[in-house]
Tab-separated table of C-alpha atoms in Angstrom:
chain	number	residue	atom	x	y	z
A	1171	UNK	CA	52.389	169.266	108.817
A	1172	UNK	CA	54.719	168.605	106.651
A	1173	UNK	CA	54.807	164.976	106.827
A	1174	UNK	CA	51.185	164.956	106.201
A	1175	UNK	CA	51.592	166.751	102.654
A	1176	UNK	CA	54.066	164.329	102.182
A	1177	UNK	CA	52.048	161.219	102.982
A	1178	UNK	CA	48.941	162.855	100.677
A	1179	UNK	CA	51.579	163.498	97.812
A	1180	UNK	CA	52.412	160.009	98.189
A	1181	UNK	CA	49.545	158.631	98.561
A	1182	UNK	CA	47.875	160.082	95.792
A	1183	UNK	CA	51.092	159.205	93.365
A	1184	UNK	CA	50.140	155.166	94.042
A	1185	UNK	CA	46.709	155.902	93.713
A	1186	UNK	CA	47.095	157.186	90.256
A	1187	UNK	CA	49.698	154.425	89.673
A	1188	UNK	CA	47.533	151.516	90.925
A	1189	UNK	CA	44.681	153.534	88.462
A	1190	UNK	CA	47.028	153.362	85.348
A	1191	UNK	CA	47.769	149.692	86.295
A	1192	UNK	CA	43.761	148.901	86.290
A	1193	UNK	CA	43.727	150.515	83.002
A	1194	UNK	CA	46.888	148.703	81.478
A	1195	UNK	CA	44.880	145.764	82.475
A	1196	UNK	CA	41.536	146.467	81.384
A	1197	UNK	CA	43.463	146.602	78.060
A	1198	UNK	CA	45.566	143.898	77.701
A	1199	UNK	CA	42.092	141.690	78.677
A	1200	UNK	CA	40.710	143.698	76.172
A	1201	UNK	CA	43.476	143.126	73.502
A	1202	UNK	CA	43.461	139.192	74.292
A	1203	UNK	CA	40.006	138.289	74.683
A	1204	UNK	CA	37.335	141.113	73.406
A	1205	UNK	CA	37.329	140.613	69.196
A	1206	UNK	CA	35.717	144.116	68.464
A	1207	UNK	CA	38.594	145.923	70.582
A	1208	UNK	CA	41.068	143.477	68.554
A	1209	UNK	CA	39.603	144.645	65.563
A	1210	UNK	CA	40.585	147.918	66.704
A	1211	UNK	CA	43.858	147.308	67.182
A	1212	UNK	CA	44.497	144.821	64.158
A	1213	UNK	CA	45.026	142.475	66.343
A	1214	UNK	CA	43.389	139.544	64.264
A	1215	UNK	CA	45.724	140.367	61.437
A	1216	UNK	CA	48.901	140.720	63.534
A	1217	UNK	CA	47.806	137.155	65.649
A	1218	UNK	CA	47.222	135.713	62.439
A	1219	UNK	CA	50.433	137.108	60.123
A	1220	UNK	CA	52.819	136.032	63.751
A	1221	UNK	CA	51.014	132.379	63.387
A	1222	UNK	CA	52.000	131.851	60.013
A	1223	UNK	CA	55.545	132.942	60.215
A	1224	UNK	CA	55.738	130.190	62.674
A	1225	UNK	CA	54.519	127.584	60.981
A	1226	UNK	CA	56.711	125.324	59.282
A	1227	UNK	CA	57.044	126.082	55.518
A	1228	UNK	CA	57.470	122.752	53.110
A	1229	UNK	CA	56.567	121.964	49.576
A	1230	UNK	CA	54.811	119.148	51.082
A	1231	UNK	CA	52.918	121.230	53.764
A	1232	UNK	CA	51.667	123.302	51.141
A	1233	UNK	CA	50.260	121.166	48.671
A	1234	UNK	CA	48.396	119.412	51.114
A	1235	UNK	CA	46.890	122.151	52.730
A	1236	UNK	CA	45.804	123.244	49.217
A	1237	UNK	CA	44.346	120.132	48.321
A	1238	UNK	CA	42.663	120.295	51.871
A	1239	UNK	CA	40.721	123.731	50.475
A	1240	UNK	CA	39.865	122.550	47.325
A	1241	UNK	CA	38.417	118.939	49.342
A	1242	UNK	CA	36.406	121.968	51.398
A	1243	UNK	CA	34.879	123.318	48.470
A	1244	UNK	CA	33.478	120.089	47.283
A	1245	UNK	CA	31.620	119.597	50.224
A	1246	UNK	CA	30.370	123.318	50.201
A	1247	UNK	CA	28.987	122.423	46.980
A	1248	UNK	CA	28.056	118.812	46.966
A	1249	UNK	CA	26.677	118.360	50.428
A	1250	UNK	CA	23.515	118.817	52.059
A	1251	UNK	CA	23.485	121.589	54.695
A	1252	UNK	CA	21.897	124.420	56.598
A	1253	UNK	CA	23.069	127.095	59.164
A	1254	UNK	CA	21.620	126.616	62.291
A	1255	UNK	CA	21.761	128.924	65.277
A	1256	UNK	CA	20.803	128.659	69.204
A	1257	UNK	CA	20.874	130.219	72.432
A	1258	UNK	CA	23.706	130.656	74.682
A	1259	UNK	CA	23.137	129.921	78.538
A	1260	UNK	CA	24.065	133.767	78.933
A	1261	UNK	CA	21.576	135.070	76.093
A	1262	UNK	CA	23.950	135.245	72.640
A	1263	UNK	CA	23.283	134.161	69.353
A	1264	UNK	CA	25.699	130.956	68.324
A	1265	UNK	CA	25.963	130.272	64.835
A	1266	UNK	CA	27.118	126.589	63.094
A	1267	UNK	CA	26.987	124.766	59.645
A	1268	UNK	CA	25.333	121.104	59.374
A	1269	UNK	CA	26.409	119.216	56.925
A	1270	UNK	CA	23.824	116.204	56.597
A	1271	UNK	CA	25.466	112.505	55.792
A	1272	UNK	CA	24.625	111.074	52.772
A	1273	UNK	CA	23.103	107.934	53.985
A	1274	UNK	CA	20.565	107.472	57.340
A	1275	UNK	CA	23.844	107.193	59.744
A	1276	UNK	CA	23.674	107.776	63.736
A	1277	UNK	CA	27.363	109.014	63.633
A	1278	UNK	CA	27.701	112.904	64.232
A	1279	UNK	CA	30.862	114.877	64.553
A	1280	UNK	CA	31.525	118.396	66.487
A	1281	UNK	CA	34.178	119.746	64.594
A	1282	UNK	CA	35.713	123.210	67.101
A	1283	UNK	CA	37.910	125.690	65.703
A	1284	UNK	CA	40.953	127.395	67.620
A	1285	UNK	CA	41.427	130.907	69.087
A	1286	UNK	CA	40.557	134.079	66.711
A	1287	UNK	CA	38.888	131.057	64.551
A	1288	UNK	CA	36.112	130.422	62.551
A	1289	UNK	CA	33.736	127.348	61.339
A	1290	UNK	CA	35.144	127.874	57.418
A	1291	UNK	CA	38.245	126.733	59.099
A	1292	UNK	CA	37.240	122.882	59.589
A	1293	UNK	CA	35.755	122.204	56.749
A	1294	UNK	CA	38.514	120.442	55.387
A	1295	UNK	CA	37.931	117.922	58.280
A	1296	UNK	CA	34.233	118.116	57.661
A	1297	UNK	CA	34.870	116.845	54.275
A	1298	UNK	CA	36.671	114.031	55.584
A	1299	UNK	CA	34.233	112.945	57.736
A	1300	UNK	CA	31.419	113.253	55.924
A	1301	UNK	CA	33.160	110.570	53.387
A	1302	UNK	CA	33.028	108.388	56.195
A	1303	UNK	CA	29.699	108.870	56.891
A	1304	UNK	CA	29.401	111.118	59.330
A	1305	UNK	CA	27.220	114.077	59.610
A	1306	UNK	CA	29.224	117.244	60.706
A	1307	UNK	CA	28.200	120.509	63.047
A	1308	UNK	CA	30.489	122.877	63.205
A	1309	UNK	CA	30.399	125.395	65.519
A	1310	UNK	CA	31.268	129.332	65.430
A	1311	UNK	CA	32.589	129.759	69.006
A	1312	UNK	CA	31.591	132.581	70.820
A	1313	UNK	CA	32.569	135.898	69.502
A	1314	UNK	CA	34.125	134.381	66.564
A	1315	UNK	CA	33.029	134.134	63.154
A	1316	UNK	CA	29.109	135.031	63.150
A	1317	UNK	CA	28.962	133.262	66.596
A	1318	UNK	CA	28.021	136.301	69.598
A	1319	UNK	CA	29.567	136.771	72.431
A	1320	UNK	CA	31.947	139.413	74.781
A	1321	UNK	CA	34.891	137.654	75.593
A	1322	UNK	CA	36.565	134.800	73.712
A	1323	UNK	CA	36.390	132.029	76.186
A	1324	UNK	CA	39.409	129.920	76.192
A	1325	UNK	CA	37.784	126.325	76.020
A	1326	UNK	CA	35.491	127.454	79.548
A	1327	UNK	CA	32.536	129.468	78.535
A	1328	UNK	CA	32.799	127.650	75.034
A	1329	UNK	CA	32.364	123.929	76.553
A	1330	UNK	CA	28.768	125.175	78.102
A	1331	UNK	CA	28.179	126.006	74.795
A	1332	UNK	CA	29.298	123.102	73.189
A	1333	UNK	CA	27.011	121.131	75.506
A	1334	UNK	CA	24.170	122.914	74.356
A	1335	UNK	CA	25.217	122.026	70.883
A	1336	UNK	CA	25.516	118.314	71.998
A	1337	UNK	CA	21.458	118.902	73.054
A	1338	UNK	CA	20.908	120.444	69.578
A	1339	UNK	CA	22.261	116.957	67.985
A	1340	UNK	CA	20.548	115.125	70.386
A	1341	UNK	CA	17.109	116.831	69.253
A	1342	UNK	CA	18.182	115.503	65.829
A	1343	UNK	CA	18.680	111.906	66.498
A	1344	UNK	CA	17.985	110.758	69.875
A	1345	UNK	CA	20.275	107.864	69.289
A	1346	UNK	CA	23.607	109.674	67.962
A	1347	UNK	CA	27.145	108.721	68.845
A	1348	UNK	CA	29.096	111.595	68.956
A	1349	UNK	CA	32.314	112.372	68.117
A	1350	UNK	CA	34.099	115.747	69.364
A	1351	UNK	CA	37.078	116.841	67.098
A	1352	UNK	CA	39.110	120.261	67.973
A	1353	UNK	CA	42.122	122.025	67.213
A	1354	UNK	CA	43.808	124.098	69.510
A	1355	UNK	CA	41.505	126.462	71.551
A	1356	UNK	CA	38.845	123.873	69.929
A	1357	UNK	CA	40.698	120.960	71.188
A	1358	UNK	CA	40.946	122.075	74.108
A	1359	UNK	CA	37.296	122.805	74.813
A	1360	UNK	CA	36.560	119.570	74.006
A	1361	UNK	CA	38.828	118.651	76.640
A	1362	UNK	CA	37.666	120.334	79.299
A	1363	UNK	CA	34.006	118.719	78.576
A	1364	UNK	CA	35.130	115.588	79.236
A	1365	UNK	CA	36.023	116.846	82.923
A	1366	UNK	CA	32.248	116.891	83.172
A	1367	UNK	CA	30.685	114.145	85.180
A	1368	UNK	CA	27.204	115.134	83.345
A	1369	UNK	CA	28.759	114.744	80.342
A	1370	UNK	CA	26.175	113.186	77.455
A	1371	UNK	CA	26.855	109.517	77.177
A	1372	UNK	CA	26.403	109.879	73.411
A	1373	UNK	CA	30.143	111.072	73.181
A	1374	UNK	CA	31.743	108.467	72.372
A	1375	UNK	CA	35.745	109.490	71.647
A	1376	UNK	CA	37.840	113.137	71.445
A	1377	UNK	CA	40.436	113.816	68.977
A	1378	UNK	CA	42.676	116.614	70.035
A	1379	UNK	CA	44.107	118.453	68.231
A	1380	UNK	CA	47.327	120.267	69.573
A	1381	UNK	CA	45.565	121.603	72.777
A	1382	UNK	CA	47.164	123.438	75.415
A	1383	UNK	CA	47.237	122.241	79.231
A	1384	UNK	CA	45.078	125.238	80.670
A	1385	UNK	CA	44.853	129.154	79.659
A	1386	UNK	CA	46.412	130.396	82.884
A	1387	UNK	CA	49.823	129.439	81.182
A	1388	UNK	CA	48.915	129.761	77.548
A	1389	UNK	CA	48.125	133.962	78.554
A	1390	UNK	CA	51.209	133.870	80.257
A	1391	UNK	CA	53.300	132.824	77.333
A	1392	UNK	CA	51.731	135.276	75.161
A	1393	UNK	CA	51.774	138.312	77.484
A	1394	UNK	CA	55.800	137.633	77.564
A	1395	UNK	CA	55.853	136.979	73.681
A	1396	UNK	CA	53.621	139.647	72.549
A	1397	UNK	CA	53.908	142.505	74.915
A	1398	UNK	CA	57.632	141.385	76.165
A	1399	UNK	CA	56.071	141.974	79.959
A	1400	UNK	CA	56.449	139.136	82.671
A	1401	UNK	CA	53.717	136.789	83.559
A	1402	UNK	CA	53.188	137.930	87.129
A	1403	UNK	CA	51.879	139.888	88.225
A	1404	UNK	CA	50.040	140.542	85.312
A	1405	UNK	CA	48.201	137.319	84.265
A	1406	UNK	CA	47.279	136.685	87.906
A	1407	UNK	CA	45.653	140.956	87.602
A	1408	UNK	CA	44.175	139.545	84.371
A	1409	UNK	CA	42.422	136.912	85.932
A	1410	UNK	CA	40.756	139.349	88.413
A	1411	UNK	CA	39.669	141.688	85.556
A	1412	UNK	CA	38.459	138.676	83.768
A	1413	UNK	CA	36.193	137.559	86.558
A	1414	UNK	CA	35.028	140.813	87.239
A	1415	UNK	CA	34.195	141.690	83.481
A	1416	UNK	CA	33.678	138.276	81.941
A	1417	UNK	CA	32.157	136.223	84.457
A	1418	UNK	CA	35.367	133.147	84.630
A	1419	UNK	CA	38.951	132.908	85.296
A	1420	UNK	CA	41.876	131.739	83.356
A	1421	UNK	CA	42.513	129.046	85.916
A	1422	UNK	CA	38.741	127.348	84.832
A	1423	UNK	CA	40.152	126.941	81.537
A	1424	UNK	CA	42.215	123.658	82.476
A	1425	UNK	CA	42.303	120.700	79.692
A	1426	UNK	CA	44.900	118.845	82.234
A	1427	UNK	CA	42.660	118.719	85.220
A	1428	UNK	CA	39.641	117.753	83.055
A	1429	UNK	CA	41.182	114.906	81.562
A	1430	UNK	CA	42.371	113.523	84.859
A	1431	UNK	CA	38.477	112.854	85.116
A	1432	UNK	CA	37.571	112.206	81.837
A	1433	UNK	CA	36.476	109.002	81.195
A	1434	UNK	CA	36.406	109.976	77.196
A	1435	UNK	CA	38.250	107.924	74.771
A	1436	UNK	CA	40.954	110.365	73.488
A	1437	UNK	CA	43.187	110.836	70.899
A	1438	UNK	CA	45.534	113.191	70.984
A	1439	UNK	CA	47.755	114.832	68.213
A	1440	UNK	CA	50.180	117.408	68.695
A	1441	UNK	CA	53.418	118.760	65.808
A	1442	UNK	CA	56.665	118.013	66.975
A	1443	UNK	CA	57.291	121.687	65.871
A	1444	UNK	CA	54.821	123.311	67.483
A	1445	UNK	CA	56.014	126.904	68.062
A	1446	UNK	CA	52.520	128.531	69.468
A	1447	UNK	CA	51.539	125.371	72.020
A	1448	UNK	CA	54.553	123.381	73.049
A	1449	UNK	CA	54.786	119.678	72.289
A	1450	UNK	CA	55.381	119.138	75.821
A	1451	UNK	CA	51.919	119.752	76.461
A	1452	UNK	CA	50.546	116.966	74.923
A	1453	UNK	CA	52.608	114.912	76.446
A	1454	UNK	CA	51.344	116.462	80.177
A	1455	UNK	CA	47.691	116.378	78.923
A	1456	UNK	CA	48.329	112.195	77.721
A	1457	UNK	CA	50.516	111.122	80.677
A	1458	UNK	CA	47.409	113.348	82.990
A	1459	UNK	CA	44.684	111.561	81.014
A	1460	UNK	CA	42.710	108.692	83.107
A	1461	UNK	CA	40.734	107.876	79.859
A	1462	UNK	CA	41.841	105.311	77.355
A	1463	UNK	CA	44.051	107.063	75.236
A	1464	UNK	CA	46.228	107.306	72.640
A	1465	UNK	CA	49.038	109.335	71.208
A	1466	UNK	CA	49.949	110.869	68.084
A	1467	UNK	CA	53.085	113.308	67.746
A	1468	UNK	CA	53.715	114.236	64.576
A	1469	UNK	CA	56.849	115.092	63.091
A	1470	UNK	CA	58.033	117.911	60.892
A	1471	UNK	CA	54.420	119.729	61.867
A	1472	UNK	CA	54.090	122.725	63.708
A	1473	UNK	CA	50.728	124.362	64.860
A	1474	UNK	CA	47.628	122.790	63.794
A	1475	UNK	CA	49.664	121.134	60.201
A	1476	UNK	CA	49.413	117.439	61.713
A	1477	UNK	CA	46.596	117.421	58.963
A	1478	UNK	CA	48.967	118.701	56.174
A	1479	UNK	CA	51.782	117.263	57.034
A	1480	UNK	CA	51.092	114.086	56.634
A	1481	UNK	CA	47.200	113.328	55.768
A	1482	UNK	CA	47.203	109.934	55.148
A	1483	UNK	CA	48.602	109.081	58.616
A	1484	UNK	CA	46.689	111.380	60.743
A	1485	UNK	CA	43.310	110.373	59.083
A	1486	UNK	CA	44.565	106.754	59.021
A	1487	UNK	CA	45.208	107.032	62.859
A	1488	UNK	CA	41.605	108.624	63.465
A	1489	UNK	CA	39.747	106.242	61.699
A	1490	UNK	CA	41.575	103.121	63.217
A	1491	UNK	CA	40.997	105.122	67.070
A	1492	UNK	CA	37.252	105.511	66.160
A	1493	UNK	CA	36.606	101.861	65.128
A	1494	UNK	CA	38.215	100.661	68.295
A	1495	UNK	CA	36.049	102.194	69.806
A	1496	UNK	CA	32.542	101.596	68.240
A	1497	UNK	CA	32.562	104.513	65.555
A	1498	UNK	CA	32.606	101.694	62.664
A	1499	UNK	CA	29.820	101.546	60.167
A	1500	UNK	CA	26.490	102.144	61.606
């Protein structure tokens, strides 16, 4: 008899431990990947305020990245453009900002914004390449900026909807050559679309922009850096409550196995002083890549400053990459 009470008393402690676990889960998904709950929680704020104490902090950096703002504003004011919206595969609302060229031109550019971003955030690299021509959509992710959406989705659920965005230009000019430009999260989206055999033919080249190899480990970092807990077991229970609740895994969000198919022109850029996504993993995702590539570390950067560090050489790089490989004049 009395082992029986014993074996109910203990059974019933795991069950409510295993219960508090579920929920300690349920929350950190929540805190991670669910922006209204991170609203709650300032979480934007405190994601954005531990970024830029990170970042590397020169004279140079700085007056760069203001001229960068004041280059957005110009082409807020002087350029053509229109919000445009469409339907997500799963029913939500995306949002993104056109910016027409100036001349008839069949170049386009998708311009993709990192994690907790929004559009506002590339204009400076809209401006650039709409002086070279281009015209420029950039994209609200899902669940970002006025973009729908339930979970943030780590480069997977956004590169279905950056397909469908790819079909929007398409609608446009039947003929575009399309180039897909992304930083970070962005970047890395762009990546994993180039893992996909059906991807459009009218995608001509990828810049990347200080991606990471694949969410699985990007989570894991962060759950050790910003809750001080240990990657397993709980980014492997964080998967599960992902599926269950947002429909993919972690482990679909891989940039290095995409690229080992991709037959994508890439260029990819990474800061030397990267402190959010290690340098290394450019240097995985390039040595992985089966496409023609090329490679661009920047030094003195950290994340997402290649631009601002040194402007002249990361544009120069672009545009050189592009006109090898037939985004000259057109």
């Amino acid at each position: 008899m009395r082992k029986k009470k014993v074996f109910k008393i203990t059974a019933g402690v795991l069950f409510v431990l295993f219960l508090l676990y579920v929920i300690f889960v349920y929350f950190l998904v929540s805190a991670c990947l669910v922006p209204s709950f991170m609203r709650k929680l300032d979480a934007f704020e405190d994601i954005t305020v531990m970024g830029y104490s990170e970042q590397v902090h020169t004279t140079e950096i700085s007056e760069h990245h203001e001229k960068s703002m004041d280059d957005a504003d110009i082409l807020v004011e002087a350029a053509e453009s229109r919000k445009v919206s469409l339907q997500s595969g799963d029913g939500y609302r995306l949002v993104a900002e056109e910016f027409l060229a100036k001349e008839d031109s069949r170049k386009w550019v998708m311009l993709l914004h990192g994690y907790t971003g929004w559009k506002e955030e590339m204009f400076p690299f809209a401006y650039w390449y709409y002086e070279q021509g281009y015209h420029v959509l950039v994209p609200d992710l899902r669940c970002q900026g006025e973009s729908e959406g339930d979970f943030i989705g780590m480069g997977w659920t956004d590169h279905f909807d950056c397909e469908l965005w790819i079909d929007y230009i398409l609608k446009q000019d039947a003929d575009a050559q399309i180039v897909l430009h992304g930083q970070s999260m962005g970047a890395a989206t762009a990546l994993i679309m180039t893992g996909d055999e059906n991807l459009s033919e009218h995608v001509k080249a990828v810049v990347s922009d200080c991606a990471y190899t694949d969410a699985y480990s990007m989570f894991g970092d962060k759950i050790t850096e910003w809750f001080s807990l240990p990657a397993f077991p709980f980014v492997d229970s964080a998967c599960l409550m992902l599926r269950l609740r947002g429909g993919y895994d972690l482990k679909d969000a891989s940039a290095v196995d995409a690229v080992k198919k991709s037959r994508t022109p890439t260029l990819f850029i990474h800061g030397n002083e990267d402190a959010l996504v290690s340098v290394d993993m450019v240097h995985e995702l390039y040595r992985e890549a089966a496409c023609e590539k090329e490679l661009l570390v920047m030094e003195g950067a950290g994340h997402a400053q290649s631009q601002d560090k040194d402007p002249e050489k990361y544009y120069g790089t672009i545009a050189e990459f592009l006109e090898k490989n037939g985004m000259g004049d057109n």
